[in-house]
Tab-separated table of C-alpha atoms in Angstrom:
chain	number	residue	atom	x	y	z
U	1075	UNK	CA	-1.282	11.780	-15.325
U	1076	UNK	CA	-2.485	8.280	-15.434
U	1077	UNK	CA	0.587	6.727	-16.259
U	1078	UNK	CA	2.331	8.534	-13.804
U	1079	UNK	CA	-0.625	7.445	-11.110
U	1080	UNK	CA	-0.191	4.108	-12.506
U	1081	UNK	CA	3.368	4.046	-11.752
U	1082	UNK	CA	3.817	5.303	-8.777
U	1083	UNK	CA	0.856	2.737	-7.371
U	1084	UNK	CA	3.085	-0.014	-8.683
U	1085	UNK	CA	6.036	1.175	-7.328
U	1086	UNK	CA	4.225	1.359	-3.618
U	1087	UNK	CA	2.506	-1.495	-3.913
U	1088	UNK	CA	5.696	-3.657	-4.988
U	1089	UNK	CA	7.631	-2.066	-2.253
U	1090	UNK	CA	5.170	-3.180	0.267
U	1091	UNK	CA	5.310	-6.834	-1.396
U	1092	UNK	CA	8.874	-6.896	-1.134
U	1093	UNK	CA	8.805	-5.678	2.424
U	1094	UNK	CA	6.155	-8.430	3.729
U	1095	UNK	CA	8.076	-10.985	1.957
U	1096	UNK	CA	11.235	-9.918	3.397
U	1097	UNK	CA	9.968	-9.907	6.619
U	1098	UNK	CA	8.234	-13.736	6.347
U	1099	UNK	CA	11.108	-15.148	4.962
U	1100	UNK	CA	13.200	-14.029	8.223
U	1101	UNK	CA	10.624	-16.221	9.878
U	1102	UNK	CA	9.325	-13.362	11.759
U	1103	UNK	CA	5.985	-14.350	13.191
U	1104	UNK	CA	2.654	-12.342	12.847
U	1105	UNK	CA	-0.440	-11.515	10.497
U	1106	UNK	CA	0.507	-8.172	9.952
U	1107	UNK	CA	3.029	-9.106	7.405
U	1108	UNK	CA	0.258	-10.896	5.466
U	1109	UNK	CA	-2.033	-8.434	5.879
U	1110	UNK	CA	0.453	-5.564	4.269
U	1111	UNK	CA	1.171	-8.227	1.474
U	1112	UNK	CA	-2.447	-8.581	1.272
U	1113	UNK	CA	-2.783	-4.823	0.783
U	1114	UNK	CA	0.110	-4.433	-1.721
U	1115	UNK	CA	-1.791	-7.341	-3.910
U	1116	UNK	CA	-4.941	-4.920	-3.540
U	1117	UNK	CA	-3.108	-1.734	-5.041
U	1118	UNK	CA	-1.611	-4.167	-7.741
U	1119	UNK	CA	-5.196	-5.138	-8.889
U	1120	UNK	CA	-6.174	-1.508	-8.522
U	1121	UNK	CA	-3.485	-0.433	-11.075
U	1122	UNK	CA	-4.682	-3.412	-13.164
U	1123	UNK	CA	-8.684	-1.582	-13.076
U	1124	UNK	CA	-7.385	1.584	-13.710
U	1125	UNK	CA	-5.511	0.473	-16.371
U	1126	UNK	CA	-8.540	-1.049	-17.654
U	1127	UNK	CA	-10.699	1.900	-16.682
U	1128	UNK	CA	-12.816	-0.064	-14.373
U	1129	UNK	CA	-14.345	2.070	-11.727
U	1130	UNK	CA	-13.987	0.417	-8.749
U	1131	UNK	CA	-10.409	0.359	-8.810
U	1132	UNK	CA	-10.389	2.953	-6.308
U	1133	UNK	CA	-12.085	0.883	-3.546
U	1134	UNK	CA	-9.253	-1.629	-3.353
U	1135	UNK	CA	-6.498	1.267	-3.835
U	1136	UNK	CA	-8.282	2.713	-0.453
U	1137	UNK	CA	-8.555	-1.047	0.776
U	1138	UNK	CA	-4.923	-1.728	0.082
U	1139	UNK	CA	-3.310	1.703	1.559
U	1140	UNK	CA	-5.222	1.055	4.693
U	1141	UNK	CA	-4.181	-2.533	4.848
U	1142	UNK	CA	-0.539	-1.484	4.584
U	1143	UNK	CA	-0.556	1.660	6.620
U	1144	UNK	CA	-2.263	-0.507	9.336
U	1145	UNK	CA	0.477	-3.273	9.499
U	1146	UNK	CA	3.005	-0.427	9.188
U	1147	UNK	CA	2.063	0.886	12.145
U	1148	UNK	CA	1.657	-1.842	14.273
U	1149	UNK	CA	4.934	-3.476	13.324
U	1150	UNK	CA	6.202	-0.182	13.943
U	1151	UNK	CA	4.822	-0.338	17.340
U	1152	UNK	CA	5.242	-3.831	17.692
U	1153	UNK	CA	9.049	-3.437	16.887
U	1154	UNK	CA	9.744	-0.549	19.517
U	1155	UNK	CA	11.114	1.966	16.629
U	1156	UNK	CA	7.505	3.944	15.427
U	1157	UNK	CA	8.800	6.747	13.373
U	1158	UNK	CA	6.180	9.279	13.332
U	1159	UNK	CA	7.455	11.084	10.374
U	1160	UNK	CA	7.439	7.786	8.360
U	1161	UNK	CA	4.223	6.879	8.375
U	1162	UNK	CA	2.628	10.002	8.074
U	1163	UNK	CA	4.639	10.386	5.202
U	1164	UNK	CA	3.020	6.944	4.373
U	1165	UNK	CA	-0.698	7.887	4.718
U	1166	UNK	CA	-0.138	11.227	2.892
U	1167	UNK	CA	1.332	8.557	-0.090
U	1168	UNK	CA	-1.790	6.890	0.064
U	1169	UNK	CA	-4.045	9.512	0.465
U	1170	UNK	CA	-2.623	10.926	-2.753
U	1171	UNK	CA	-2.515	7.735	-4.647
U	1172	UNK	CA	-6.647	7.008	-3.668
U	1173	UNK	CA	-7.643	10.660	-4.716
U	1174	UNK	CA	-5.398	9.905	-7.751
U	1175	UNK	CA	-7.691	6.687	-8.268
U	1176	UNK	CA	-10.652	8.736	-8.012
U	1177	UNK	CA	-9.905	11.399	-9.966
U	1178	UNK	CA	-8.285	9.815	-12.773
């Protein structure tokens, strides 16, 4: 179960990267793509603790979900096209994936 916790948190988290990065290089303007790069970073070293079976690697898997759901949603907002479904699709993701890092 760890593995699979493991990869699905990478998966995520390099989404996210790719996603911020994406939308920096168009030149788009605005912390909230740092911030959601900053949060995919966080569930990247979370992976890393877990791997390592540290125990705080839950703490940044929470810090990192709520760093990318937050800039989600704004840019969502910000953007004019919020898809409900989406992001709470999102947050139940990373709901899962932090009681995954707690459990396992």
């Amino acid at each position: 179960m760890r593995i699979a916790l493991n990869l699905v948190s990478v998966l995520f988290g390099a989404l996210s990267l790719v996603a911020a990065a994406a939308a920096l290089k168009q030149s788009r303007k605005g912390l909230s793509h740092v911030v959601m790069a900053a949060g995919s970073l966080l569930i990247l070293a979370a992976v890393v603790l877990n791997i390592l079976r540290l125990s705080a690697d839950w703490t940044l898997a929470l810090a990192g979900c709520a760093l990318i759901c937050f800039a989600a949603i704004y840019n969502g907002i910000k953007s004019g096209s919020f898809h409900l479904l989406h992001h709470c699709i999102r947050i139940a993701l990373s709901a899962a994936l932090v009681a995954g890092f707690i459990l396992y």
